[in-house]
XYZ file of C-alpha atoms in Angstrom:
701
model
C -0.022 0.023 -0.006
C 1.185 3.514 -0.742
C -0.596 5.379 2.074
C 1.142 8.654 2.563
C 1.120 10.794 5.711
C 3.802 12.875 4.059
C 1.619 13.372 1.001
C -1.288 14.256 3.187
C 0.775 16.926 4.967
C 2.081 18.292 1.758
C -1.403 18.794 0.422
C -2.929 20.162 3.585
C -2.532 23.831 2.661
C -2.492 23.673 -1.058
C -5.193 23.372 -3.798
C -6.475 19.976 -4.837
C -5.697 20.346 -8.441
C -3.055 17.953 -9.580
C -2.813 16.258 -6.171
C -3.463 12.530 -5.480
C -5.534 11.591 -2.485
C -5.959 8.107 -0.919
C -9.554 7.303 -0.558
C -10.549 4.363 1.633
C -13.736 2.394 1.056
C -15.688 -0.742 1.921
C -15.052 -3.996 0.093
C -18.592 -5.347 -0.309
C -21.435 -2.779 -0.175
C -23.025 -3.132 -3.598
C -24.224 -1.126 -5.287
C -22.161 1.544 -3.642
C -18.831 -0.290 -3.889
C -18.034 -3.715 -5.181
C -15.832 -5.359 -7.727
C -17.114 -6.059 -11.214
C -16.382 -9.080 -13.342
C -12.924 -7.655 -14.186
C -12.022 -7.262 -10.562
C -12.173 -3.458 -10.719
C -13.866 -1.457 -8.003
C -17.132 -0.011 -9.182
C -20.420 1.254 -7.761
C -22.116 4.507 -6.857
C -19.469 5.721 -4.521
C -16.642 4.796 -6.845
C -18.193 6.525 -9.863
C -19.033 9.516 -7.738
C -15.563 10.153 -6.260
C -13.859 9.589 -9.687
C -16.186 11.947 -11.445
C -15.716 14.667 -8.822
C -11.905 14.122 -8.959
C -11.995 14.525 -12.766
C -14.097 17.671 -12.535
C -11.949 19.282 -9.847
C -8.595 18.138 -11.285
C -7.245 15.847 -8.657
C -6.561 12.082 -8.590
C -7.741 9.342 -6.287
C -5.995 6.206 -5.099
C -8.951 3.996 -3.992
C -8.149 1.445 -1.321
C -10.881 -1.190 -0.583
C -10.272 -2.070 3.065
C -13.683 -2.940 4.502
C -15.844 -0.544 6.433
C -14.142 -0.610 9.849
C -10.694 -0.682 8.380
C -11.550 2.246 6.106
C -12.537 4.366 9.109
C -9.278 3.382 10.936
C -7.222 4.212 7.877
C -8.534 7.844 7.926
C -8.135 8.219 11.662
C -4.577 6.893 11.487
C -3.643 9.158 8.565
C -3.237 6.207 6.185
C -5.990 7.636 3.945
C -7.141 11.164 3.138
C -10.852 10.446 3.035
C -13.482 7.683 3.202
C -16.458 7.075 1.043
C -18.309 3.861 1.889
C -22.053 4.413 2.126
C -21.290 5.970 5.497
C -24.162 7.390 7.479
C -23.693 10.767 8.988
C -24.260 10.521 12.671
C -23.567 12.712 15.602
C -21.075 10.182 17.093
C -19.071 10.097 13.837
C -19.124 13.935 13.582
C -16.942 13.915 16.695
C -14.214 12.222 14.679
C -14.874 13.200 11.089
C -15.738 16.202 9.009
C -18.566 15.212 6.575
C -19.401 16.499 3.162
C -22.975 17.539 2.170
C -25.073 14.421 2.215
C -25.062 12.654 -1.131
C -27.590 9.960 -0.538
C -30.651 9.653 1.797
C -30.962 6.055 2.841
C -33.561 4.042 4.522
C -33.893 0.608 6.112
C -36.019 -2.363 5.044
C -36.399 -5.842 6.357
C -36.140 -8.878 4.057
C -36.759 -12.624 4.652
C -36.174 -15.765 2.618
C -38.258 -15.605 -0.593
C -40.220 -18.763 0.211
C -40.883 -17.785 3.812
C -44.479 -16.594 4.229
C -44.477 -16.796 8.017
C -42.833 -13.445 8.556
C -44.568 -10.355 7.143
C -43.917 -7.783 9.881
C -41.817 -7.036 12.926
C -44.368 -8.755 15.130
C -43.591 -12.092 13.536
C -39.916 -11.871 14.753
C -40.530 -12.575 18.382
C -38.051 -15.203 19.717
C -36.077 -15.196 16.465
C -32.598 -13.950 15.369
C -32.074 -11.256 12.715
C -28.837 -10.048 11.191
C -27.594 -6.555 10.192
C -24.303 -5.214 9.047
C -21.765 -3.821 11.510
C -21.830 0.054 11.547
C -24.681 0.228 9.250
C -28.055 2.001 9.604
C -29.843 -1.331 9.518
C -28.092 -2.511 12.630
C -28.964 0.697 14.567
C -32.607 0.429 13.462
C -32.871 -3.341 14.321
C -31.372 -2.727 17.790
C -33.762 0.149 18.438
C -36.855 -2.143 18.086
C -35.367 -5.471 19.193
C -36.757 -5.259 22.753
C -40.109 -4.005 21.578
C -40.707 -6.916 19.270
C -38.643 -9.527 21.225
C -35.969 -10.615 18.819
C -32.186 -10.904 18.894
C -29.866 -8.941 16.637
C -26.636 -10.433 15.300
C -24.075 -8.042 13.662
C -22.080 -9.346 10.654
C -19.274 -7.701 8.706
C -20.532 -8.085 5.043
C -23.797 -8.051 3.116
C -23.182 -11.444 1.411
C -22.740 -13.078 4.769
C -25.954 -11.621 6.122
C -27.967 -12.777 3.120
C -26.468 -16.251 3.359
C -27.489 -16.480 7.023
C -31.083 -15.743 6.041
C -31.078 -17.933 2.911
C -29.731 -20.868 4.882
C -32.250 -20.417 7.692
C -29.710 -19.461 10.372
C -31.450 -16.030 10.742
C -35.019 -15.238 10.356
C -34.538 -11.752 8.628
C -32.029 -9.239 7.640
C -32.242 -5.442 8.150
C -30.273 -3.468 5.577
C -30.175 -0.187 3.673
C -32.843 -0.380 1.028
C -30.770 0.258 -2.114
C -28.236 -2.562 -0.981
C -31.110 -4.872 -0.255
C -32.834 -4.175 -3.560
C -29.549 -4.754 -5.419
C -28.959 -8.049 -3.664
C -32.433 -9.289 -4.522
C -32.044 -8.236 -8.056
C -28.838 -10.321 -8.201
C -30.780 -13.346 -6.931
C -29.844 -13.602 -3.370
C -33.062 -15.515 -2.605
C -34.713 -12.993 -0.339
C -37.767 -10.683 -0.510
C -38.674 -7.413 1.078
C -41.650 -7.591 3.488
C -41.695 -4.156 5.187
C -41.908 -0.568 3.940
C -38.911 1.630 4.020
C -38.010 3.148 7.449
C -36.545 6.603 7.181
C -32.718 6.406 7.669
C -29.876 8.848 7.832
C -27.845 10.243 4.970
C -24.499 9.089 3.470
C -21.548 11.424 3.330
C -17.899 11.590 2.311
C -15.705 12.102 5.271
C -12.132 13.287 6.107
C -10.476 13.313 9.555
C -11.745 16.203 11.665
C -9.720 19.258 10.998
C -7.776 17.807 8.025
C -8.189 18.023 4.277
C -10.624 20.936 4.230
C -9.723 21.611 0.516
C -10.563 17.986 -0.406
C -13.895 18.316 1.413
C -14.714 21.611 -0.295
C -13.758 20.097 -3.762
C -16.055 17.176 -3.012
C -18.932 19.477 -2.201
C -18.368 21.608 -5.232
C -18.177 18.646 -7.517
C -21.306 17.088 -6.007
C -23.221 20.344 -6.412
C -22.183 20.579 -10.107
C -23.310 16.924 -10.648
C -26.632 17.519 -9.077
C -27.053 20.747 -11.137
C -26.465 19.157 -14.469
C -28.356 15.925 -13.690
C -25.315 13.625 -13.912
C -25.616 12.642 -10.236
C -29.133 11.386 -10.719
C -28.029 9.581 -13.896
C -25.361 7.930 -11.807
C -28.003 6.704 -9.189
C -30.311 5.496 -11.993
C -27.413 3.489 -13.485
C -27.018 1.373 -10.395
C -30.469 1.565 -8.712
C -32.727 1.648 -11.711
C -36.282 2.199 -10.494
C -35.023 2.224 -6.935
C -33.157 5.418 -7.548
C -34.577 8.203 -5.374
C -35.968 11.074 -7.201
C -33.917 14.252 -7.154
C -37.167 16.142 -7.636
C -37.420 18.627 -4.807
C -39.311 21.923 -5.581
C -37.023 24.388 -7.103
C -37.412 27.834 -5.647
C -38.137 30.756 -7.897
C -40.230 29.041 -10.597
C -43.617 28.548 -8.836
C -46.418 30.597 -10.344
C -44.298 31.858 -13.287
C -45.042 31.300 -16.946
C -42.112 30.422 -19.165
C -42.140 30.745 -22.913
C -40.897 27.432 -24.407
C -39.967 27.350 -28.056
C -40.129 24.125 -30.057
C -39.988 22.714 -33.514
C -43.156 22.475 -35.629
C -42.623 19.179 -37.396
C -40.557 16.593 -35.515
C -43.000 13.784 -34.698
C -43.098 11.896 -32.486
C -41.384 14.578 -30.304
C -43.587 17.564 -31.282
C -46.467 17.722 -33.698
C -50.172 18.660 -33.758
C -52.887 16.096 -33.286
C -56.153 16.051 -35.116
C -57.551 18.759 -32.859
C -54.648 21.050 -33.736
C -53.144 20.782 -30.270
C -49.372 20.391 -29.780
C -48.514 16.948 -28.661
C -45.562 14.516 -28.618
C -42.812 13.369 -26.280
C -41.265 16.754 -25.743
C -44.609 18.416 -25.174
C -45.883 15.856 -22.677
C -42.500 16.019 -20.881
C -42.360 19.847 -20.425
C -46.019 20.016 -19.415
C -45.654 17.364 -16.761
C -42.424 18.877 -15.458
C -44.151 22.259 -15.266
C -47.104 20.706 -13.361
C -44.796 19.006 -10.881
C -42.607 22.179 -10.331
C -45.619 24.545 -10.110
C -44.948 26.746 -13.191
C -46.722 27.252 -16.470
C -45.525 26.979 -19.994
C -46.483 28.958 -23.087
C -45.397 26.611 -25.825
C -44.604 28.244 -29.219
C -44.050 25.976 -32.180
C -41.756 28.027 -34.413
C -39.569 25.484 -36.260
C -36.164 24.384 -35.168
C -34.000 27.190 -36.301
C -36.532 29.833 -35.302
C -36.899 28.215 -31.883
C -33.105 28.588 -31.275
C -33.250 32.171 -32.442
C -36.184 32.840 -30.129
C -34.142 31.752 -27.128
C -31.022 33.681 -28.213
C -33.074 36.799 -28.838
C -34.901 36.583 -25.516
C -38.271 35.887 -27.158
C -38.392 32.471 -25.369
C -37.039 31.284 -22.046
C -36.107 27.719 -23.150
C -36.219 25.325 -26.096
C -37.266 21.680 -26.242
C -37.137 20.374 -29.815
C -35.373 16.992 -29.928
C -32.208 19.077 -29.662
C -28.918 17.165 -29.607
C -26.403 18.186 -26.941
C -23.227 19.153 -28.837
C -20.041 20.978 -27.814
C -20.777 23.785 -30.333
C -24.281 24.362 -28.860
C -22.832 24.283 -25.337
C -21.075 27.555 -26.278
C -24.474 29.208 -26.615
C -26.846 27.218 -24.481
C -26.985 25.637 -20.970
C -28.363 22.108 -21.313
C -30.454 20.002 -18.942
C -29.630 16.367 -18.059
C -30.071 14.246 -21.241
C -33.614 13.067 -21.556
C -33.345 10.857 -24.671
C -30.535 8.929 -26.338
C -30.986 9.037 -30.028
C -29.357 7.338 -33.025
C -29.321 7.820 -36.792
C -30.672 5.510 -39.531
C -30.862 5.723 -43.346
C -34.037 5.142 -45.262
C -34.804 4.930 -48.967
C -37.915 4.658 -51.051
C -39.865 1.499 -50.206
C -39.647 0.097 -53.750
C -35.957 0.938 -54.168
C -33.846 -2.265 -53.995
C -30.709 -0.679 -55.397
C -29.608 0.964 -52.237
C -28.950 -1.261 -49.284
C -25.794 0.302 -47.723
C -23.775 3.484 -47.702
C -21.613 2.090 -50.519
C -24.591 2.279 -52.868
C -24.837 6.024 -52.464
C -21.787 6.922 -54.556
C -22.625 9.906 -56.884
C -26.085 10.338 -55.380
C -27.682 13.056 -53.205
C -29.138 12.364 -49.803
C -31.128 14.613 -47.502
C -31.040 15.351 -43.772
C -32.505 17.813 -41.456
C -30.890 21.082 -40.613
C -29.316 21.065 -37.226
C -30.144 17.434 -36.614
C -27.900 14.530 -35.783
C -28.640 12.851 -39.134
C -27.145 15.858 -41.020
C -23.913 15.683 -38.875
C -23.594 11.915 -39.450
C -24.324 12.109 -43.173
C -21.748 14.836 -43.701
C -19.165 12.872 -41.698
C -19.275 9.920 -44.195
C -20.123 11.837 -47.346
C -16.575 11.909 -48.638
C -15.831 8.297 -47.729
C -18.862 7.121 -49.746
C -18.865 9.753 -52.407
C -22.366 11.271 -52.042
C -23.714 14.774 -51.626
C -25.757 15.950 -48.619
C -28.552 18.379 -48.915
C -29.929 19.984 -45.758
C -33.679 20.640 -45.432
C -35.580 22.061 -42.489
C -38.571 19.741 -42.224
C -39.051 16.010 -41.954
C -41.961 15.849 -44.321
C -39.939 17.768 -46.995
C -37.095 15.376 -46.575
C -39.339 12.289 -46.957
C -41.045 13.828 -49.983
C -37.659 14.420 -51.666
C -36.900 10.648 -51.312
C -40.379 9.485 -52.190
C -40.385 11.504 -55.365
C -36.882 10.430 -56.424
C -35.289 13.856 -55.967
C -32.948 12.429 -53.341
C -31.673 8.811 -52.985
C -31.947 8.483 -49.220
C -32.653 10.282 -45.983
C -30.658 10.218 -42.687
C -32.787 10.904 -39.719
C -33.074 10.276 -35.999
C -34.460 6.726 -35.688
C -37.605 7.372 -33.685
C -38.627 10.143 -36.123
C -37.837 7.955 -39.119
C -39.782 4.993 -37.574
C -42.758 7.176 -36.922
C -42.871 8.522 -40.431
C -42.670 5.042 -41.898
C -45.514 4.018 -39.566
C -47.566 6.902 -40.933
C -47.012 5.609 -44.523
C -44.421 8.019 -45.885
C -43.384 5.433 -48.522
C -39.866 4.758 -47.177
C -38.058 1.832 -45.608
C -35.020 1.600 -43.377
C -31.984 -0.106 -44.833
C -29.119 0.379 -42.305
C -28.648 -0.384 -38.596
C -28.847 2.368 -36.048
C -25.726 4.482 -35.726
C -24.890 5.769 -32.219
C -26.177 9.296 -31.853
C -26.050 12.019 -29.222
C -28.489 12.738 -26.519
C -31.414 15.281 -26.517
C -31.528 18.019 -23.948
C -33.724 20.939 -22.869
C -31.754 24.170 -23.129
C -31.855 27.764 -22.009
C -29.612 30.659 -23.104
C -26.246 30.382 -21.531
C -26.186 32.063 -18.136
C -29.952 32.696 -18.140
C -32.811 30.981 -16.388
C -30.812 28.672 -14.191
C -33.795 28.073 -12.013
C -35.797 26.837 -14.982
C -33.043 24.508 -15.907
C -32.813 23.196 -12.354
C -36.643 22.683 -12.256
C -36.477 20.800 -15.509
C -33.778 18.446 -14.139
C -35.747 17.915 -10.918
C -38.983 17.244 -12.663
C -37.267 14.883 -15.114
C -35.636 13.033 -12.229
C -38.998 12.483 -10.567
C -40.566 11.256 -13.789
C -37.701 8.802 -14.477
C -37.997 7.458 -11.000
C -41.786 6.867 -10.760
C -42.118 5.487 -14.358
C -43.936 8.563 -15.862
C -41.077 9.257 -18.217
C -41.053 5.634 -19.587
C -44.860 5.767 -19.945
C -44.588 8.832 -22.155
C -41.762 7.213 -24.258
C -43.834 4.037 -24.725
C -46.916 5.976 -25.563
C -45.316 7.524 -28.659
C -42.681 4.991 -29.708
C -44.461 1.762 -29.140
C -47.962 2.745 -30.236
C -47.673 5.745 -32.504
C -50.749 7.639 -33.514
C -52.282 6.065 -36.612
C -53.183 9.479 -37.925
C -56.933 9.267 -37.594
C -59.831 6.977 -38.191
C -59.951 7.330 -41.978
C -57.096 7.121 -44.508
C -59.266 8.253 -47.476
C -59.006 11.675 -48.974
C -62.468 12.613 -47.697
C -61.613 11.293 -44.269
C -58.464 13.437 -44.292
C -60.533 16.429 -45.463
C -63.113 16.054 -42.640
C -60.373 15.354 -40.100
C -58.218 18.303 -41.107
C -60.942 20.890 -41.721
C -61.264 22.209 -38.075
C -57.625 23.077 -37.874
C -57.516 24.490 -41.381
C -60.606 26.763 -40.721
C -58.928 27.920 -37.551
C -55.819 28.838 -39.579
C -57.941 30.483 -42.250
C -59.680 32.610 -39.589
C -56.314 33.802 -38.375
C -55.171 34.491 -41.969
C -58.168 36.681 -42.545
C -57.831 38.435 -39.220
C -54.157 39.250 -39.809
C -54.850 40.363 -43.330
C -57.662 42.715 -42.212
C -55.722 44.272 -39.395
C -52.658 44.739 -41.697
C -54.645 46.371 -44.410
C -56.293 48.813 -42.017
C -52.871 49.988 -40.702
C -51.387 49.782 -44.246
C -54.144 51.992 -45.627
C -53.477 54.606 -42.991
C -49.769 54.455 -43.722
C -50.404 54.570 -47.472
C -52.574 57.645 -47.299
C -50.276 59.517 -44.947
C -47.019 58.758 -46.854
C -48.799 59.020 -50.184
C -49.801 62.582 -49.479
C -46.318 63.256 -48.211
C -45.042 62.189 -51.504
C -47.213 64.612 -53.468
C -46.940 67.426 -50.878
C -44.316 69.344 -52.782
C -42.211 69.587 -49.554
C -38.808 68.016 -50.199
C -38.233 67.022 -46.626
C -41.622 65.348 -46.363
C -41.101 63.700 -49.763
C -37.691 62.400 -48.696
C -39.196 60.889 -45.436
C -41.802 59.115 -47.495
C -39.257 57.941 -50.082
C -36.931 56.444 -47.398
C -39.967 54.564 -45.880
C -40.970 53.197 -49.298
C -37.485 52.304 -50.385
C -36.685 50.284 -47.119
C -39.913 48.286 -47.130
C -39.987 47.674 -50.882
C -36.359 47.069 -51.062
C -36.048 44.225 -48.512
C -37.690 40.818 -48.400
C -40.807 40.471 -46.375
C -39.300 37.420 -44.630
C -36.251 39.501 -43.444
C -38.600 42.106 -42.179
C -40.586 39.536 -40.192
C -37.369 38.091 -38.659
C -36.264 41.646 -37.830
C -39.457 42.511 -35.896
C -39.773 39.168 -34.160
C -36.132 38.320 -33.443
C -34.100 41.453 -34.001
C -36.037 44.010 -32.003
C -35.999 41.907 -28.779
C -32.246 41.403 -29.106
C -31.425 45.049 -29.861
C -34.003 46.844 -27.589
C -35.338 44.215 -25.298
C -38.893 44.657 -26.736
C -40.822 41.435 -26.852
C -43.562 41.081 -29.449
C -46.004 38.255 -29.714
C -46.116 36.629 -33.112
C -49.428 38.193 -34.086
C -48.208 41.721 -33.311
C -44.929 41.136 -35.127
C -46.700 39.665 -38.080
C -49.262 42.512 -38.375
C -46.525 45.157 -37.971
C -44.499 43.496 -40.727
C -47.410 43.160 -43.160
C -48.684 46.660 -42.402
C -45.383 48.349 -42.994
C -44.700 46.273 -46.082
C -48.130 46.736 -47.648
C -48.113 50.432 -46.478
C -45.056 51.028 -48.681
C -46.863 49.705 -51.738
C -50.037 51.578 -50.920
C -48.063 54.747 -50.600
C -47.088 54.372 -54.255
C -50.682 53.457 -55.142
C -51.942 56.661 -53.443
C -49.181 58.736 -55.111
C -49.854 57.225 -58.495
C -53.601 57.615 -58.122
C -53.323 61.331 -57.165
C -50.853 62.084 -59.842
C -52.967 60.289 -62.457
C -55.647 62.892 -62.135
C -55.217 65.519 -64.790
C -53.264 68.515 -63.417
C -55.865 70.752 -64.991
C -58.312 69.564 -62.348
C -56.145 71.150 -59.568
C -55.676 74.330 -61.593
C -59.422 74.625 -62.255
C -60.160 74.043 -58.532
C -57.705 76.667 -57.420
C -58.976 79.094 -60.005
C -62.442 78.723 -58.395
C -60.995 79.893 -55.055
C -60.489 76.503 -53.331
C -57.294 76.099 -51.263
C -54.912 73.134 -51.823
C -56.583 70.940 -49.186
C -60.030 71.798 -50.327
C -59.051 71.011 -53.939
C -57.628 67.701 -52.947
C -60.603 66.700 -50.803
C -63.384 67.845 -53.178
C -61.840 67.409 -56.611
C -58.659 65.309 -56.831
C -59.069 62.492 -54.222
C -62.542 61.419 -55.289
C -61.213 60.923 -58.822
C -57.991 59.269 -57.563
C -59.878 56.735 -55.415
C -61.592 55.469 -58.522
C -58.205 55.022 -60.210
C -56.616 53.452 -57.129
C -59.336 50.865 -56.371
C -58.086 48.078 -58.725
C -54.622 48.461 -57.199
C -55.931 48.357 -53.682
C -57.817 45.127 -54.456
C -54.598 43.660 -55.919
C -52.652 44.655 -52.831
C -55.327 43.117 -50.642
C -54.897 39.701 -52.408
C -51.083 40.033 -52.210
C -51.205 40.733 -48.459
C -53.555 37.873 -47.788
C -51.144 35.503 -49.485
C -48.121 37.005 -47.812
C -49.515 35.930 -44.481
C -48.258 32.425 -45.349
C -44.707 33.716 -44.784
C -45.500 34.234 -41.159
C -45.655 30.472 -40.646
C -41.879 30.584 -40.138
C -42.569 32.589 -36.980
C -45.039 30.016 -35.735
C -48.123 32.096 -36.538
C -50.872 29.540 -36.812
C -52.379 30.724 -40.082
C -53.625 28.465 -42.862
C -50.198 27.443 -44.361
C -48.803 26.730 -40.926
C -51.816 24.571 -40.076
C -51.174 22.615 -43.286
C -47.569 22.037 -42.260
C -48.720 20.710 -38.856
C -51.084 18.200 -40.467
C -48.460 16.950 -42.835
C -45.973 16.658 -39.907
C -48.439 14.248 -38.353
C -49.501 12.158 -41.310
C -46.975 12.857 -44.077
C -49.640 13.180 -46.727
C -48.250 16.310 -48.299
C -49.944 16.067 -51.766
C -53.503 15.815 -50.420
C -53.014 18.421 -47.560
C -51.382 21.016 -49.941
C -54.189 20.358 -52.428
C -56.762 21.170 -49.714
C -54.850 24.202 -48.508
C -54.365 25.515 -52.072
C -58.102 25.064 -52.803
C -59.056 26.896 -49.623
C -56.764 29.892 -50.602
C -58.157 29.832 -54.108
C -61.771 29.855 -52.984
C -61.360 32.550 -50.402
C -59.314 34.853 -52.671
C -61.585 34.388 -55.652
C -64.645 35.100 -53.496
C -63.017 38.268 -52.023
C -61.795 39.352 -55.388
C -65.225 39.082 -56.968
C -66.621 41.008 -54.059
C -64.011 43.750 -54.447
C -64.640 43.958 -58.155
C -68.303 44.531 -57.578
C -67.477 47.295 -55.177
C -65.057 48.686 -57.672
C -67.705 48.694 -60.387
C -70.152 50.440 -58.122
C -67.529 53.113 -57.179
C -66.548 53.631 -60.771
C -70.092 53.513 -62.223
């Protein structure tokens, strides 16, 4: 052994980074410390101290000595610290300094699996039970031994205790519940017969007054692991469903409403059901976590790229969108504990037998989703297999590219691909699953730490009580069949409520935009013909800006740019109406200007010669004639603005085009859905155009 008092003394006053500490532990206290099939020490305590050492930059020399010997090693200076599922007690605090508790234990009683004579403490009268020396189970058994009239025998290791009960030498064993559960799972022939009694907490310990830096480093590392969810993942690794939930209420989130951005089309993680409501794994997950932690969520389906922009611009507090945790994204976002381990597969058209492996892709084009794991993987092997990768932003678009023969194959996350094939997207999987990264919930780096902590706590509770697995099974084992009817008419009936809702929003946004655009058009139109160069310049700048930039860029500017630059948050309807109003107002300015200037200049001269001033001349002579000239152009602008509302779908505005995208994301029937959406636009625009023409004819009669 290389125990080092000298090393201990050398480190006493220095930082822990780069130092090596001797850590004593038990030999047989699975699942906290035990040897695996290779003879290496493993278990919760072992993984915990190694992970903390790695995070804080020190090394550990682990010595498995047995529980009592481990304590003696620390008190004698042979070891720097001890981690051995050690309960924090007042008596031990006299000798050791403890870390923050890292595990809350509890005691249960177990008997031989075929023994039905003992079901409670009352059945132990006159019998002998066993418990481990120095463990919580021994203290508890001794505390009730007189009350229930049994004898307690202390043993040094768990395997000996269990063998005593299995062989009939002892009636029952009292042990810490995770240790007992682990032993039963390993087939020790016992069964638990009592509920868990509240026990004390485990802590890492150093000799009192020594190694304060090591203790501080342990606490800091433990805190970091709890914050990022890796501590609970460690417990789940060894305890499975017996892992205690790290789901305490997080302060600072109760009663608040957080805006959560998500993708629009990433079934089965997020998509809209037949009623137009957002659903999927991510949606159920965030809603359940919000319920458990006492906050509300305002979920906005924006599309993947727009969702990330919404968080970086401050329009949203967090994003959950099947988002892979990558090093590059960690530069911008803080991620939760991983909530889903993904993987990538390749699919081709169902009737295509020419492509069965990556080697068959040479010279071809494949598609993958922007920002997704499938795109990263496809790009990583593109040169090796000689194919071209094309990035698209929606799953249904990717699948359509392959189904129509425009692309040879698609790379996508396996649950998304499987869901699409289940919905009849016409593809088939031809390669095994490639290992992918994990999905995480994210907030802007340095922002909303309490929301991230609440997400981790809620996720921990769901993973522990089985709610998380139930959600996963709900969507991956029995995906939605997409409705009761697969016929076109069935699809039409099923989709109509959502489409009509989208159409209503389309008309509302159009009407509001045209009202404001008309005001802007009249004001700036009159400025243009005012004859004042300053006023004319102001109007010209306005028209040049909004006619000289794409409408989509203007929409992004008002929804994402303004919040970033000025901290002004706009909801999607307000941002959309402002964009359409200013854009249409620029065109109406020119319509007003052109209409007024189309009136013969002699009309103005005649009016002025009759004694009317400029305003009277405009109001009584010029404008009435100009309106008749302008009406056809106004009608044309009305139709253009109505169609332009479809661009707001990229912001998550739930108008008609957006609703069509949502339906396709659910059932992948793009041809039929776009046919229906196109027909609805045509019918509405034709009807409104005919109405406008009748009004125009009446005005110009």
